[in-house]
Coordinates of C-alpha atoms and ligand atoms in Angstrom, one line a residue:
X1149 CA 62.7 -49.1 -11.5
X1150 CA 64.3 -48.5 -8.2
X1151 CA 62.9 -44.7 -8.5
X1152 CA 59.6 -46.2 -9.1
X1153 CA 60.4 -48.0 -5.8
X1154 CA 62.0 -45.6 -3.7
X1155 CA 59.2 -43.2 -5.1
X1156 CA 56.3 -45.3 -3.9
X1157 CA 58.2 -45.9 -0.7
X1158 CA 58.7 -42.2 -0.1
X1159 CA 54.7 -41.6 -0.9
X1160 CA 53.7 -44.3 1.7
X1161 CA 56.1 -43.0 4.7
X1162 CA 54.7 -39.0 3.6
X1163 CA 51.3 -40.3 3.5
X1164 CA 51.3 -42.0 7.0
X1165 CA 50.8 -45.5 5.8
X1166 CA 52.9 -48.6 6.8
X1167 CA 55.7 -50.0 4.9
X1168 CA 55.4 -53.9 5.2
X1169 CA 57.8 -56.8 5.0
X1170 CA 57.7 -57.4 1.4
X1171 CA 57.2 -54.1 0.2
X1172 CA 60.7 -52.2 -1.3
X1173 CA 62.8 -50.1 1.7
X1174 CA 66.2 -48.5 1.4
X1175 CA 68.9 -50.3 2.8
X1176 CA 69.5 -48.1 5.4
X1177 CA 66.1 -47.9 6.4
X1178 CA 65.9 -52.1 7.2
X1179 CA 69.4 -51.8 8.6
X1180 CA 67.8 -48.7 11.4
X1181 CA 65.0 -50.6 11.9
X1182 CA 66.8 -53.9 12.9
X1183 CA 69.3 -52.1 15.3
X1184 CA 66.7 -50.2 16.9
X1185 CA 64.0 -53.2 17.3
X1186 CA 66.7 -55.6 18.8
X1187 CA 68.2 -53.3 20.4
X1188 CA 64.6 -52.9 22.1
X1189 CA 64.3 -56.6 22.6
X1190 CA 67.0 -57.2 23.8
X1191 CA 66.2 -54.5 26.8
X1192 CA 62.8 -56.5 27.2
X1193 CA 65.0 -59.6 27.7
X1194 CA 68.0 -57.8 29.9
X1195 CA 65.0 -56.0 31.6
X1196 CA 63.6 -59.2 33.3
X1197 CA 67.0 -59.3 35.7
X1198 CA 66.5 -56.3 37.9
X1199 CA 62.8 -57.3 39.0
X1200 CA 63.2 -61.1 38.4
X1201 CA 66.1 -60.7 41.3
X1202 CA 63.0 -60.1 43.7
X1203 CA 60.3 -62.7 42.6
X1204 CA 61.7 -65.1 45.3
X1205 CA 61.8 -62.3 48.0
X1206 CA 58.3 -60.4 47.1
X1207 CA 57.2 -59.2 50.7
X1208 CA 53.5 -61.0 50.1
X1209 CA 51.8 -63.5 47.5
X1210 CA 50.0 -60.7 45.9
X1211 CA 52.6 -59.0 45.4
X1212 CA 55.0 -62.4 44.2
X1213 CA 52.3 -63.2 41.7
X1214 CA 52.1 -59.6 40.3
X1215 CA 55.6 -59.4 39.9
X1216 CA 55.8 -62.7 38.2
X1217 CA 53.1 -62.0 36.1
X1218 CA 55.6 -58.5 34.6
X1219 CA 58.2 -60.6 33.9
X1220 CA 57.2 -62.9 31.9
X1221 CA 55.2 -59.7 30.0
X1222 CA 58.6 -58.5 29.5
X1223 CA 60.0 -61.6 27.9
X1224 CA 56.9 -61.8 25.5
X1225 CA 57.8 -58.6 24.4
X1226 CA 60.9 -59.5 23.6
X1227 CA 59.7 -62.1 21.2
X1228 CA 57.1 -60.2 19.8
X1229 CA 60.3 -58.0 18.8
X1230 CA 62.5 -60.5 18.1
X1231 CA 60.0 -61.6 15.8
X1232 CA 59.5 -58.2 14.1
X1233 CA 63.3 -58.4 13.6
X1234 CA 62.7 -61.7 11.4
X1235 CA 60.5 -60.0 8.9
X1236 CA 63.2 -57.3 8.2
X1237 CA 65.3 -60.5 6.9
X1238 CA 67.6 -61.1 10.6
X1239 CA 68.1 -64.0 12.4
X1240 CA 66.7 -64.3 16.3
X1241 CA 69.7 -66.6 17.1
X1242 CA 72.6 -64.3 15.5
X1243 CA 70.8 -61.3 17.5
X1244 CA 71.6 -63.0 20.8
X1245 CA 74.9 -63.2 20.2
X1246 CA 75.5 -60.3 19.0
X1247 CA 74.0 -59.1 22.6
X1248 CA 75.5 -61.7 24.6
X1249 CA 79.0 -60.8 22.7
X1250 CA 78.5 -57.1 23.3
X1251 CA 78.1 -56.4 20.1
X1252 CA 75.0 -54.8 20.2
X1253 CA 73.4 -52.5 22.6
X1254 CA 70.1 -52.9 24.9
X1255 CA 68.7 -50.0 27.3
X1256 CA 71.5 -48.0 29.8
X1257 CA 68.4 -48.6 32.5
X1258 CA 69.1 -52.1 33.2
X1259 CA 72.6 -51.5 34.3
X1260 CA 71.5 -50.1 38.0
X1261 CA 71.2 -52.9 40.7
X1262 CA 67.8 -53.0 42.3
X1263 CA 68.4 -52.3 46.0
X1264 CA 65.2 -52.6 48.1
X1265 CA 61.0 -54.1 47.2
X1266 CA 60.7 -50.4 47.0
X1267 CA 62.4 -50.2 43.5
X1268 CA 59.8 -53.2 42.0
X1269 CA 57.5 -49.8 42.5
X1270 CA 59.7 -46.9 41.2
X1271 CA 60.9 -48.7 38.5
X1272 CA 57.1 -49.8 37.3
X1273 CA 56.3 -45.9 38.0
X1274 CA 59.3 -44.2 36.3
X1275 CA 61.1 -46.9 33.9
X1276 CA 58.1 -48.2 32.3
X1277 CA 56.3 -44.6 32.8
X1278 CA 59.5 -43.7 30.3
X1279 CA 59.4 -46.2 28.0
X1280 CA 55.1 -45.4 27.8
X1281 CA 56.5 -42.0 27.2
X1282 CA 58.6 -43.4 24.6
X1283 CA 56.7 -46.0 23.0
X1284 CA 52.8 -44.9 22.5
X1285 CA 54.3 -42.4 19.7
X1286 CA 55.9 -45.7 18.2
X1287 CA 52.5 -47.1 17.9
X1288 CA 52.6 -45.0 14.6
X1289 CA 55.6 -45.9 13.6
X1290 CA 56.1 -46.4 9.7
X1291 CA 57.0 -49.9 9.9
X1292 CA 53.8 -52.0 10.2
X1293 CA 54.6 -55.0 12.6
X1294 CA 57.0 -53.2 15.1
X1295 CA 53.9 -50.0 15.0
X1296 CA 51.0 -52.7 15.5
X1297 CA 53.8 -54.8 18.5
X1298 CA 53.8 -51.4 20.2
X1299 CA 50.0 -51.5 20.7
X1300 CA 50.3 -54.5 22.5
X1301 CA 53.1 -53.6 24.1
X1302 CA 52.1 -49.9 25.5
X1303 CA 49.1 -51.6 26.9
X1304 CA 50.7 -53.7 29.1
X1305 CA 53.1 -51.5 30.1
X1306 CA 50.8 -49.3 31.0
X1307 CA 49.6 -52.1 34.1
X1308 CA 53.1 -52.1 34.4
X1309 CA 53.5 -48.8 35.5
X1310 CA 49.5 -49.0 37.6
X1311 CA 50.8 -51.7 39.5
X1312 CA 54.2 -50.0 40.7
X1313 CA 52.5 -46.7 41.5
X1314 CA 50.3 -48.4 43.9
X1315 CA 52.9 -50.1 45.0
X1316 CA 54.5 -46.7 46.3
X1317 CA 51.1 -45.7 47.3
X1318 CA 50.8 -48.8 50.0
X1319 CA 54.5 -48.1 51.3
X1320 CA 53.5 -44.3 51.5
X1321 CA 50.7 -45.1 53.7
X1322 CA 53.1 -46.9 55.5
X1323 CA 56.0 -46.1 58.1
X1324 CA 58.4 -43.4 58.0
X1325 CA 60.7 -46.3 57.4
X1326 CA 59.2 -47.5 54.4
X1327 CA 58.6 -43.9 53.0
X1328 CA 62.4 -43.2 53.7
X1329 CA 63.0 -46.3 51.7
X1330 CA 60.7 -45.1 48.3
X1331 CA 62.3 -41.4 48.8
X1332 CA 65.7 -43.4 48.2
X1333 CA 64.7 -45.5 45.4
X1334 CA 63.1 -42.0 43.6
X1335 CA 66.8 -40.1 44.3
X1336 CA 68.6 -43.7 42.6
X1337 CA 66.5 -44.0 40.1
X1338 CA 65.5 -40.2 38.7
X1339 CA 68.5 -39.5 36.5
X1340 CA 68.7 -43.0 34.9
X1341 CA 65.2 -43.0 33.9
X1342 CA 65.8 -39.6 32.3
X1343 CA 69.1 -41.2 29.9
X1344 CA 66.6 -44.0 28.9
X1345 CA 65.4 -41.4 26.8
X1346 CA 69.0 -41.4 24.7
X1347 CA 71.2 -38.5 24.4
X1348 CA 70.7 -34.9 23.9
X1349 CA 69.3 -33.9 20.1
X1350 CA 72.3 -32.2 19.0
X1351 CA 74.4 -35.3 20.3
X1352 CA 71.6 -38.1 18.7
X1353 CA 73.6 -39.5 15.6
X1354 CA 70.1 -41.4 13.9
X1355 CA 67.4 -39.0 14.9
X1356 CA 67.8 -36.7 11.8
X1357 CA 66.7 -39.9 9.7
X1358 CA 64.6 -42.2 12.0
X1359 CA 62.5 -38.7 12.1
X1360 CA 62.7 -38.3 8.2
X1361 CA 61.5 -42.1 7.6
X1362 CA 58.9 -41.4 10.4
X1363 CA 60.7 -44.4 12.7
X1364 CA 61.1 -42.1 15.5
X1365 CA 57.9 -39.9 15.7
X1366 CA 59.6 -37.5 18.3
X1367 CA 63.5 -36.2 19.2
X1368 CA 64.5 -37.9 22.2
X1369 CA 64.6 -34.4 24.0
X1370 CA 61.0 -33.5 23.4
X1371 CA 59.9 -37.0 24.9
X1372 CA 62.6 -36.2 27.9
X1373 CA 60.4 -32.7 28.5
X1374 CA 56.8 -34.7 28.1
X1375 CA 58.2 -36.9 30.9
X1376 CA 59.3 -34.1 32.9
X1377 CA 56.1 -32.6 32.7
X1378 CA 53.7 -35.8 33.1
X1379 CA 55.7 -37.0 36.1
X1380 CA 55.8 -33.8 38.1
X1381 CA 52.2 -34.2 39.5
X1382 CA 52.6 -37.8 40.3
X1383 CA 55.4 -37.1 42.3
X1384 CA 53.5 -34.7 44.3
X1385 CA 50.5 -37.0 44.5
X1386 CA 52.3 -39.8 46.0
X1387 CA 54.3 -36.8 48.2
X1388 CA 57.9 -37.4 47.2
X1389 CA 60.5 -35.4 44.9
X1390 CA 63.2 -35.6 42.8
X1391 CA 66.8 -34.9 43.1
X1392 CA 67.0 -32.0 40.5
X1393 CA 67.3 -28.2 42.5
X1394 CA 66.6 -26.8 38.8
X1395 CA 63.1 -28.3 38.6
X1396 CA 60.7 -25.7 38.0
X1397 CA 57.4 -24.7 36.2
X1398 CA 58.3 -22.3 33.8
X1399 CA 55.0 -20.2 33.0
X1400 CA 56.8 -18.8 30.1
X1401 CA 57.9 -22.3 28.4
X1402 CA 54.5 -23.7 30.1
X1403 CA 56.9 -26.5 30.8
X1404 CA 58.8 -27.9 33.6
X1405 CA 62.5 -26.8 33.5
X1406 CA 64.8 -29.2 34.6
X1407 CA 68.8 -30.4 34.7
X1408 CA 70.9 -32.4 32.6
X1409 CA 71.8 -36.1 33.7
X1410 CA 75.3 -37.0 33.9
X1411 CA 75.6 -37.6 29.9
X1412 CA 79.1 -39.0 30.8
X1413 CA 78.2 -41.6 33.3
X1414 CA 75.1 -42.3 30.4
X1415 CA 77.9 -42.8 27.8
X1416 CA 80.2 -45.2 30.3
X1417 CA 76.7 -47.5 31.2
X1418 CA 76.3 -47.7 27.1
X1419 CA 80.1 -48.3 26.7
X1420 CA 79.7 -51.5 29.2
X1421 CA 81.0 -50.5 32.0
X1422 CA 77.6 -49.5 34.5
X1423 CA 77.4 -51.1 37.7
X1424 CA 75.9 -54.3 36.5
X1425 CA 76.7 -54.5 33.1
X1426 CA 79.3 -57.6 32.9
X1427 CA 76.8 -59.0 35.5
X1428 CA 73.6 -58.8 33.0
X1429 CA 75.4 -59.7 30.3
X1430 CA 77.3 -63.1 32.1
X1431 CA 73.6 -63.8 33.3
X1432 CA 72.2 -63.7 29.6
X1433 CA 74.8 -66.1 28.2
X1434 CA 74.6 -68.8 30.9
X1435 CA 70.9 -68.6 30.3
X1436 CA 71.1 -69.0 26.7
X1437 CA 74.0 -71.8 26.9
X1438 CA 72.0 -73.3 29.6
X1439 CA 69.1 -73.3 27.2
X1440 CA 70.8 -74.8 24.1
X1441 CA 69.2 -78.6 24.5
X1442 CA 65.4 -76.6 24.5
X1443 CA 66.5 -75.1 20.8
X1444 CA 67.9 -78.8 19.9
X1445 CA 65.3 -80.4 21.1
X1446 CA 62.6 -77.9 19.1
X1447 CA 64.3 -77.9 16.2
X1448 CA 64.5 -81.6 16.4
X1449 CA 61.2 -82.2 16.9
X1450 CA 60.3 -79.1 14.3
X1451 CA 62.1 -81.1 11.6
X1452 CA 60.5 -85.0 12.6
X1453 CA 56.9 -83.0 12.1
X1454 CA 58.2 -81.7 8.6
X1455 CA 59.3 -85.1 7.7
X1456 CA 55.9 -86.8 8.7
X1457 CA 53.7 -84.1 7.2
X1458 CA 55.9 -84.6 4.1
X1459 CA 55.9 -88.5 4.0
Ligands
ACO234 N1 70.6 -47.0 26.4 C1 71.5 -47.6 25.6 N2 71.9 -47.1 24.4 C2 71.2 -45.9 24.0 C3 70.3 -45.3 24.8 C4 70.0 -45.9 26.1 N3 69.1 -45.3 26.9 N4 69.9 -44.2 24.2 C5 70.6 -44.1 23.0 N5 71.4 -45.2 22.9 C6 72.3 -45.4 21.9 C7 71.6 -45.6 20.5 O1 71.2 -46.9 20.4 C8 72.7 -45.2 19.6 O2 73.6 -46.2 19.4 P1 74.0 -46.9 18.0 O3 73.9 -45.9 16.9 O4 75.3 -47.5 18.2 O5 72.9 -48.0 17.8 C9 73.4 -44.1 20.3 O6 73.2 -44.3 21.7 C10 73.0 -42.7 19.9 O7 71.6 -42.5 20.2 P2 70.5 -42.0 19.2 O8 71.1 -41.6 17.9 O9 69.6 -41.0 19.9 O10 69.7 -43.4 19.0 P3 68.2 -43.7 18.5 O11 67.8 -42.7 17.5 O12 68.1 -45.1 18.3 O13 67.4 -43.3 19.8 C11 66.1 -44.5 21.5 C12 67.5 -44.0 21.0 C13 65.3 -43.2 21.9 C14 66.3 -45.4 22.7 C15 65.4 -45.2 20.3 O14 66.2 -46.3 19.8 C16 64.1 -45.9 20.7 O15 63.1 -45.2 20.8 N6 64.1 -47.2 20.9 C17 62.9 -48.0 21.2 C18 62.6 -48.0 22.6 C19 63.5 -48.9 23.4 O16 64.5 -49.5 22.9 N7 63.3 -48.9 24.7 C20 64.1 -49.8 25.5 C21 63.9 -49.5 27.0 S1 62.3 -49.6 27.5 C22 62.0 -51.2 28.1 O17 62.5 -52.1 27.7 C23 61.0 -51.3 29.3

């Protein structure tokens, strides 16, 4: 019976279908696709912090209201997550606190403090340009409601990353000062958007299998090169570079070479100890303690409807 099962799961994974909540998975499989969804909403959820520090000090309304507006994009896709966790069998509540307890891991990105207005625009252009890069091949994904959450998702990250490119447009066109000040943000920012893209291959303990059970559609190093290669031009475009002397086109490769990030300062940041990690993390629990009468109250209120519908 379970070789029928595992059979028919195997044929629908080769075959480029979905697998979908009630249909038969390995183990394994559910317990890949749980760490690797929460671990993505939770960097939805951490990943409000580092913009949401600047709502209140946006240089212009326009600007405040676009900024608000990402935000709270970021915490719906969280829940859209969150919620594709629930039909793998885990629990949205025990999730938290397994982030909020450290237990489990959300993106290395969110760890770096946001130092000027002009990271709102590098980190629209080259954090959510990376997790595009990362996330349109998850729109075919082999598990059916995290593939058809990425849809959503990739389309509004793409504004996302629209809104902070012309952000760096506008302070390009602006004074040397402001121009000095996205340079900066570009030479902070370069090497941690490159780790979002996880370790090398031959260091990658899940790719192997998340490739075999078509999870992962693409090694983390081939979508580390795309990005190289797609971001090149838009650097040039909006006239500024990055801090890598090995950065070349290589005619040869018909790709861009480039360096390696500091894969030990990568491993510290996911170990917990990045510049802002006890700060995210402290942030994240007093928000969810400070939230705990909302879930009373909606449970509360969840349960009197139950009653009355059933009386
Ligand atoms: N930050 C924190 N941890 C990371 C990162 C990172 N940038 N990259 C890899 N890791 C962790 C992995 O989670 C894994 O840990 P675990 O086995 O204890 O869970 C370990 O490092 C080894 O890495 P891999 O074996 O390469 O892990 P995996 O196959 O899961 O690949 C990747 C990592 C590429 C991030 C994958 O999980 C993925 O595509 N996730 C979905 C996208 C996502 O989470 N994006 C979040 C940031 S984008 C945003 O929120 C705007």
């Amino acid at each position: 019976m379970v070789d029928d099962l595992a059979a028919r799961f195997e044929h629908t994974v080769a075959s480029e279908a979905r697998i979908e909540p009630r249909d038969w998975m390995p183990d394994g499989y559910r317990r890949t696709l749980i760490r690797q969804i929460a671990q993505h909403a939770h960097s939805e959820i951490i990943g409000m912090q580092p913009e949401g520090n600047w709502i209140s000090r946006a240089p212009s309304l326009r600007r405040k209201a676009i900024l608000l507006a990402k935000v709270q994009d970021e915490a719906g896709h969280g829940l859209y997550l969150y919620a594709a966790t629930e039909t793998l069998g885990a629990d949205r509540g025990e999730l938290t606190e397994k982030l909020i307890d450290g237990k489990q891991k959300y993106s290395s990105i969110f760890n770096y403090p946001t130092l000027t207005f002009a990271d709102m625009g590098v980190i629209g252009w080259l954090v959510d340009g990376a997790a595009i890069c990362n996330q349109v091949p998850l729109c075919r994904t082999s598990y059916g409601p995290y593939a058809r959450a990425m849809i959503r998702i990739c389309k509004e990250e793409s504004f996302h990353q629209r809104q902070g490119y012309e952000l760096l447009m506008t302070m390009m066109r602006g004074t040397q000062a402001q121009r000095d000040m996205v340079q900066d943000a570009v030479d902070r920012w370069w090497w941690p958007s490159l780790m979002m893209f996880g370790p090398p291959d031959e260091e990658s303990s899940n790719t192997e299998q998340s490739m075999a059970w078509r999870i992962k559609r693409n090694t983390n190093d081939e979508l580390r090169q795309k990005y190289v290669d797609m971001s090149m031009p838009q650097a040039a475009k909006l006239g500024v570079t990055f801090p890598d002397p090995e950065l070349k086109w290589n005619p040869e490769r018909g790709h861009h070479d480039f360096g390696q990030p500091d894969w030990e300062e990568f491993w510290q940041v996911v170990g917990g100890h990045g510049p802002c990690n006890s700060q995210r993390v402290a942030h994240r629990r007093k928000a969810h303690e400070d939230g705990a009468w909302v879930r009373e109250a909606a449970a509360a209120h969840a349960a009197k409807a139950r009653r009355s519908q059933e009386g």
